[in-house]
């Protein structure tokens, strides 16, 4: 078995609440795991707050939908939490001629608000600049204290994803369709641009079968995000990124699960198109 662990800063923000324009938290994330073999692993992360002012957020969230995300304030107020605790098993990849197939299972506490069990799959023809993936989970909402207890709400969620590495270098489009945490169904469009430095800038928008009135202010879920590779600010190479997301409001419609299986890292930059870019760059 291979063991690993690390400590990194944690910054949480909540902007635009009626009680206070800005609320935030500075803390530490202490994480680690065990790779039992090439297929299976355990991982966990603890969150510790060093300073926060989320106690000023006193208003209760109101929603016509199940409160799958709008209770985020209650989760943010906790000073010491078990952020995640999960077990993953990845099946041996299948490669036949030009086709790649990945699959896996995951169970445990996926993120601050949900835990459960589920599976994911990915299929790619390396001759094409696009591939398909799918993920399906049964999840239950975690208690506000974020230990090992749960609330009553549970649901089935999952999406089929079409990922296209466009002819524009570094430009990627992801179209996801399926069922979201509030039991609504719809489509999410996600488009991003990754620059040669590794910096990524993107946006997303989600529209589901709930009406604008049910969703509330904003009509549908949308946001902007950017990602900075940590090796840009470190003397040593680090594969992780610092990711920041901005959205005007935290609503329940169009909410997706975080912390599930992700096979994109296995097959990204493996198409003929990317290899041609690479070869042309080396020639220059």
Coordinates of C-alpha atoms in Angstrom, one line a residue:
X1 CA 0.0 0.0 0.0
X2 CA 1.0 3.6 -0.7
X3 CA 0.2 6.3 1.9
X4 CA 0.0 10.0 1.3
X5 CA -1.1 13.1 3.2
X6 CA -0.9 16.8 3.0
X7 CA -2.0 20.2 4.6
X8 CA -3.3 23.1 2.5
X9 CA -5.1 26.4 3.2
X10 CA -8.9 26.5 2.9
X11 CA -10.8 29.7 2.1
X12 CA -14.6 29.9 2.1
X13 CA -16.6 32.9 1.0
X14 CA -20.3 33.9 1.1
X15 CA -21.0 37.3 -0.7
X16 CA -24.3 39.2 -0.8
X17 CA -26.2 38.0 2.2
X18 CA -28.9 40.4 3.6
X19 CA -27.2 40.4 7.1
X20 CA -23.7 41.2 5.8
X21 CA -22.3 41.7 2.3
X22 CA -19.2 39.5 3.0
X23 CA -18.7 36.5 5.2
X24 CA -15.7 34.2 5.1
X25 CA -13.6 31.6 6.7
X26 CA -9.8 31.0 6.7
X27 CA -8.9 27.4 7.7
X28 CA -6.8 24.4 7.0
X29 CA -7.6 21.1 5.2
X30 CA -5.7 18.1 6.4
X31 CA -6.1 15.2 4.0
X32 CA -4.6 11.8 3.2
X33 CA -5.3 8.4 1.9
X34 CA -4.2 4.9 1.2
X35 CA -3.7 3.3 -2.3
X36 CA -4.3 -0.3 -1.5
X37 CA -3.3 -1.3 -5.0
X38 CA -3.7 0.0 -8.5
X39 CA -7.5 -0.3 -8.3
X40 CA -8.7 0.6 -4.9
X41 CA -8.1 3.4 -2.4
X42 CA -9.4 5.2 0.7
X43 CA -9.2 9.0 1.1
X44 CA -10.4 11.5 3.7
X45 CA -10.1 15.2 4.5
X46 CA -10.6 17.1 7.8
X47 CA -11.4 20.8 7.8
X48 CA -10.4 23.1 10.6
X49 CA -11.4 26.8 10.9
X50 CA -8.8 29.3 12.1
X51 CA -11.1 32.4 11.8
X52 CA -14.6 32.9 10.5
X53 CA -17.5 35.2 10.8
X54 CA -20.3 33.0 9.4
X55 CA -22.2 33.4 12.7
X56 CA -23.6 36.7 11.4
X57 CA -25.6 34.7 8.9
X58 CA -28.8 34.1 10.9
X59 CA -31.7 34.1 8.3
X60 CA -33.1 30.7 7.3
X61 CA -33.1 29.8 3.6
X62 CA -36.5 29.7 1.9
X63 CA -37.1 27.5 -1.1
X64 CA -40.0 25.9 -3.0
X65 CA -37.8 23.0 -3.9
X66 CA -36.1 20.5 -1.5
X67 CA -33.4 22.4 0.2
X68 CA -30.5 20.5 -1.3
X69 CA -28.0 23.5 -1.5
X70 CA -29.8 26.6 0.0
X71 CA -29.0 25.4 3.6
X72 CA -25.3 26.0 2.7
X73 CA -25.0 28.6 5.5
X74 CA -25.7 26.0 8.2
X75 CA -22.8 23.9 6.8
X76 CA -20.4 26.8 6.6
X77 CA -20.9 27.8 10.2
X78 CA -19.2 24.6 11.5
X79 CA -15.7 25.0 12.8
X80 CA -14.4 21.4 12.6
X81 CA -15.7 19.0 10.1
X82 CA -15.1 15.7 8.3
X83 CA -15.1 17.0 4.8
X84 CA -15.0 13.6 3.0
X85 CA -14.4 10.0 3.7
X86 CA -14.7 7.5 0.8
X87 CA -13.6 4.3 -0.8
X88 CA -13.0 4.0 -4.6
X89 CA -12.5 1.0 -6.8
X90 CA -11.5 1.4 -10.4
X91 CA -11.9 -1.5 -12.8
X92 CA -9.0 -2.3 -15.0
X93 CA -9.3 -0.2 -18.2
X94 CA -10.3 -2.0 -21.4
X95 CA -8.4 -1.1 -24.5
X96 CA -9.3 -2.6 -27.9
X97 CA -7.9 -1.2 -31.1
X98 CA -8.7 2.6 -30.8
X99 CA -11.3 2.3 -28.0
X100 CA -10.8 3.0 -24.3
X101 CA -13.3 2.1 -21.6
X102 CA -13.0 3.0 -17.9
X103 CA -15.4 2.2 -15.0
X104 CA -15.5 2.3 -11.2
X105 CA -17.4 2.4 -7.9
X106 CA -17.3 4.8 -5.0
X107 CA -18.9 4.8 -1.6
X108 CA -18.8 7.1 1.5
X109 CA -19.0 10.8 2.2
X110 CA -18.4 12.5 -1.1
X111 CA -18.6 16.1 0.0
X112 CA -19.6 18.4 2.8
X113 CA -23.4 17.9 2.2
X114 CA -23.8 14.4 0.7
X115 CA -22.7 10.8 1.1
X116 CA -23.8 7.6 -0.6
X117 CA -22.8 5.1 -3.2
X118 CA -22.5 5.1 -7.0
X119 CA -20.7 4.2 -10.2
X120 CA -19.1 6.0 -13.2
X121 CA -18.1 5.0 -16.7
X122 CA -16.1 6.6 -19.6
X123 CA -15.8 5.6 -23.2
X124 CA -13.4 7.1 -25.8
X125 CA -12.4 6.5 -29.3
X126 CA -8.9 8.1 -29.4
X127 CA -9.4 9.0 -33.1
X128 CA -12.2 11.4 -32.1
X129 CA -11.8 14.7 -30.3
X130 CA -14.8 13.8 -28.1
X131 CA -15.8 11.2 -25.5
X132 CA -18.7 10.1 -23.4
X133 CA -18.9 9.6 -19.6
X134 CA -21.7 8.8 -17.2
X135 CA -22.1 8.9 -13.4
X136 CA -25.0 7.7 -11.2
X137 CA -25.4 7.9 -7.5
X138 CA -27.8 7.3 -4.6
X139 CA -27.0 9.9 -2.0
X140 CA -28.3 11.1 1.4
X141 CA -28.0 14.6 2.8
X142 CA -25.4 14.9 5.7
X143 CA -26.1 16.5 9.0
X144 CA -25.1 20.1 9.4
X145 CA -22.3 19.1 11.9
X146 CA -20.7 17.0 9.1
X147 CA -19.7 14.0 11.1
X148 CA -21.1 10.6 10.3
X149 CA -24.8 11.3 10.8
X150 CA -27.4 12.1 8.1
X151 CA -30.6 14.0 7.6
X152 CA -33.8 12.5 6.1
X153 CA -33.5 13.7 2.5
X154 CA -32.2 11.2 0.0
X155 CA -32.3 11.0 -3.8
X156 CA -31.0 9.4 -7.0
X157 CA -28.9 11.6 -9.2
X158 CA -26.8 11.0 -12.3
X159 CA -25.7 12.5 -15.7
X160 CA -24.6 11.5 -19.1
X161 CA -21.8 13.7 -20.3
X162 CA -20.5 14.6 -23.8
X163 CA -17.0 16.1 -23.7
X164 CA -15.6 17.8 -26.8
X165 CA -12.0 19.0 -27.2
X166 CA -12.7 21.6 -29.8
X167 CA -10.4 22.4 -32.7
X168 CA -9.5 25.7 -30.8
X169 CA -6.5 24.7 -28.8
X170 CA -7.3 24.5 -25.1
X171 CA -11.1 25.0 -25.6
X172 CA -13.3 22.4 -24.2
X173 CA -17.1 22.0 -24.2
X174 CA -19.0 19.7 -21.8
X175 CA -22.8 19.0 -22.2
X176 CA -24.3 17.1 -19.3
X177 CA -27.9 15.8 -19.1
X178 CA -29.6 14.0 -16.3
X179 CA -31.2 14.3 -12.9
X180 CA -30.1 16.8 -10.3
X181 CA -30.1 16.7 -6.5
X182 CA -33.5 18.4 -6.1
X183 CA -35.0 15.7 -8.4
X184 CA -35.3 18.1 -11.3
X185 CA -34.0 17.1 -14.8
X186 CA -32.3 19.1 -17.4
X187 CA -29.0 20.0 -19.2
X188 CA -25.8 21.8 -18.1
X189 CA -23.5 23.6 -20.6
X190 CA -19.9 24.0 -19.4
X191 CA -17.3 25.7 -21.6
X192 CA -13.7 26.4 -20.7
X193 CA -10.4 27.6 -22.1
X194 CA -7.0 26.3 -20.8
X195 CA -4.0 28.4 -21.6
X196 CA -0.4 27.2 -22.1
X197 CA 0.4 28.2 -18.5
X198 CA -2.2 25.8 -17.2
X199 CA -4.6 28.6 -16.1
X200 CA -8.2 27.7 -16.9
X201 CA -11.2 30.1 -17.3
X202 CA -14.7 28.9 -17.9
X203 CA -18.4 29.3 -17.4
X204 CA -21.5 27.1 -16.9
X205 CA -25.2 27.3 -17.2
X206 CA -27.9 24.8 -16.2
X207 CA -31.6 24.7 -17.2
X208 CA -34.0 22.2 -15.8
X209 CA -37.7 21.3 -15.9
X210 CA -38.6 23.6 -13.0
X211 CA -40.1 27.0 -13.8
X212 CA -38.3 30.3 -13.2
X213 CA -40.8 31.0 -10.4
X214 CA -39.9 27.7 -8.6
X215 CA -36.2 28.4 -9.1
X216 CA -36.5 31.9 -7.7
X217 CA -34.3 34.9 -8.3
X218 CA -31.9 34.3 -11.2
X219 CA -34.3 32.0 -13.1
X220 CA -31.6 29.3 -13.7
X221 CA -28.3 28.2 -12.3
X222 CA -25.1 29.8 -13.8
X223 CA -21.6 30.8 -12.8
X224 CA -18.0 31.6 -13.8
X225 CA -14.9 29.8 -12.6
X226 CA -11.2 29.8 -13.0
X227 CA -8.4 27.4 -12.0
X228 CA -4.7 28.2 -11.2
X229 CA -2.1 25.4 -11.3
X230 CA -0.2 25.4 -8.0
X231 CA 3.1 24.8 -9.7
X232 CA 2.9 28.4 -10.9
X233 CA 3.5 29.6 -7.3
X234 CA 5.8 26.8 -6.2
X235 CA 9.4 26.0 -6.8
X236 CA 8.4 22.3 -7.2
X237 CA 5.9 20.8 -9.6
X238 CA 2.5 20.2 -8.1
X239 CA -0.3 18.6 -10.0
X240 CA -3.2 20.2 -8.0
X241 CA -5.1 23.4 -8.9
X242 CA -6.6 26.1 -6.9
X243 CA -10.2 26.4 -8.2
X244 CA -12.5 29.4 -7.6
X245 CA -16.2 29.6 -8.5
X246 CA -18.4 32.7 -8.6
X247 CA -22.2 32.5 -8.8
X248 CA -24.7 35.1 -7.9
X249 CA -26.9 33.0 -5.6
X250 CA -26.9 29.5 -4.1
X251 CA -30.1 27.9 -5.2
X252 CA -31.6 24.4 -5.2
X253 CA -32.4 24.0 -8.8
X254 CA -29.8 22.5 -11.1
X255 CA -27.6 21.5 -8.2
X256 CA -25.0 18.7 -9.0
X257 CA -23.1 16.4 -6.7
X258 CA -19.4 17.0 -6.0
X259 CA -16.7 14.6 -5.1
X260 CA -17.8 11.7 -7.4
X261 CA -15.7 9.6 -9.7
X262 CA -13.8 11.5 -12.3
X263 CA -12.0 9.6 -15.2
X264 CA -11.3 12.7 -17.3
X265 CA -7.7 12.8 -16.1
X266 CA -7.1 9.3 -17.5
X267 CA -8.0 10.2 -21.1
X268 CA -7.6 14.0 -21.5
X269 CA -5.1 15.0 -24.1
X270 CA -5.1 11.5 -25.6
X271 CA -6.8 12.2 -28.9
X272 CA -5.2 12.4 -32.3
X273 CA -6.0 16.2 -32.3
X274 CA -4.0 16.8 -29.2
X275 CA -1.1 14.7 -30.3
X276 CA -0.9 16.7 -33.6
X277 CA -0.8 19.9 -31.5
X278 CA 2.0 18.4 -29.5
X279 CA 4.0 17.3 -32.5
X280 CA 3.6 20.7 -34.2
X281 CA 4.7 22.4 -31.0
X282 CA 7.8 20.3 -30.7
X283 CA 8.7 21.0 -34.3
X284 CA 8.6 24.7 -33.6

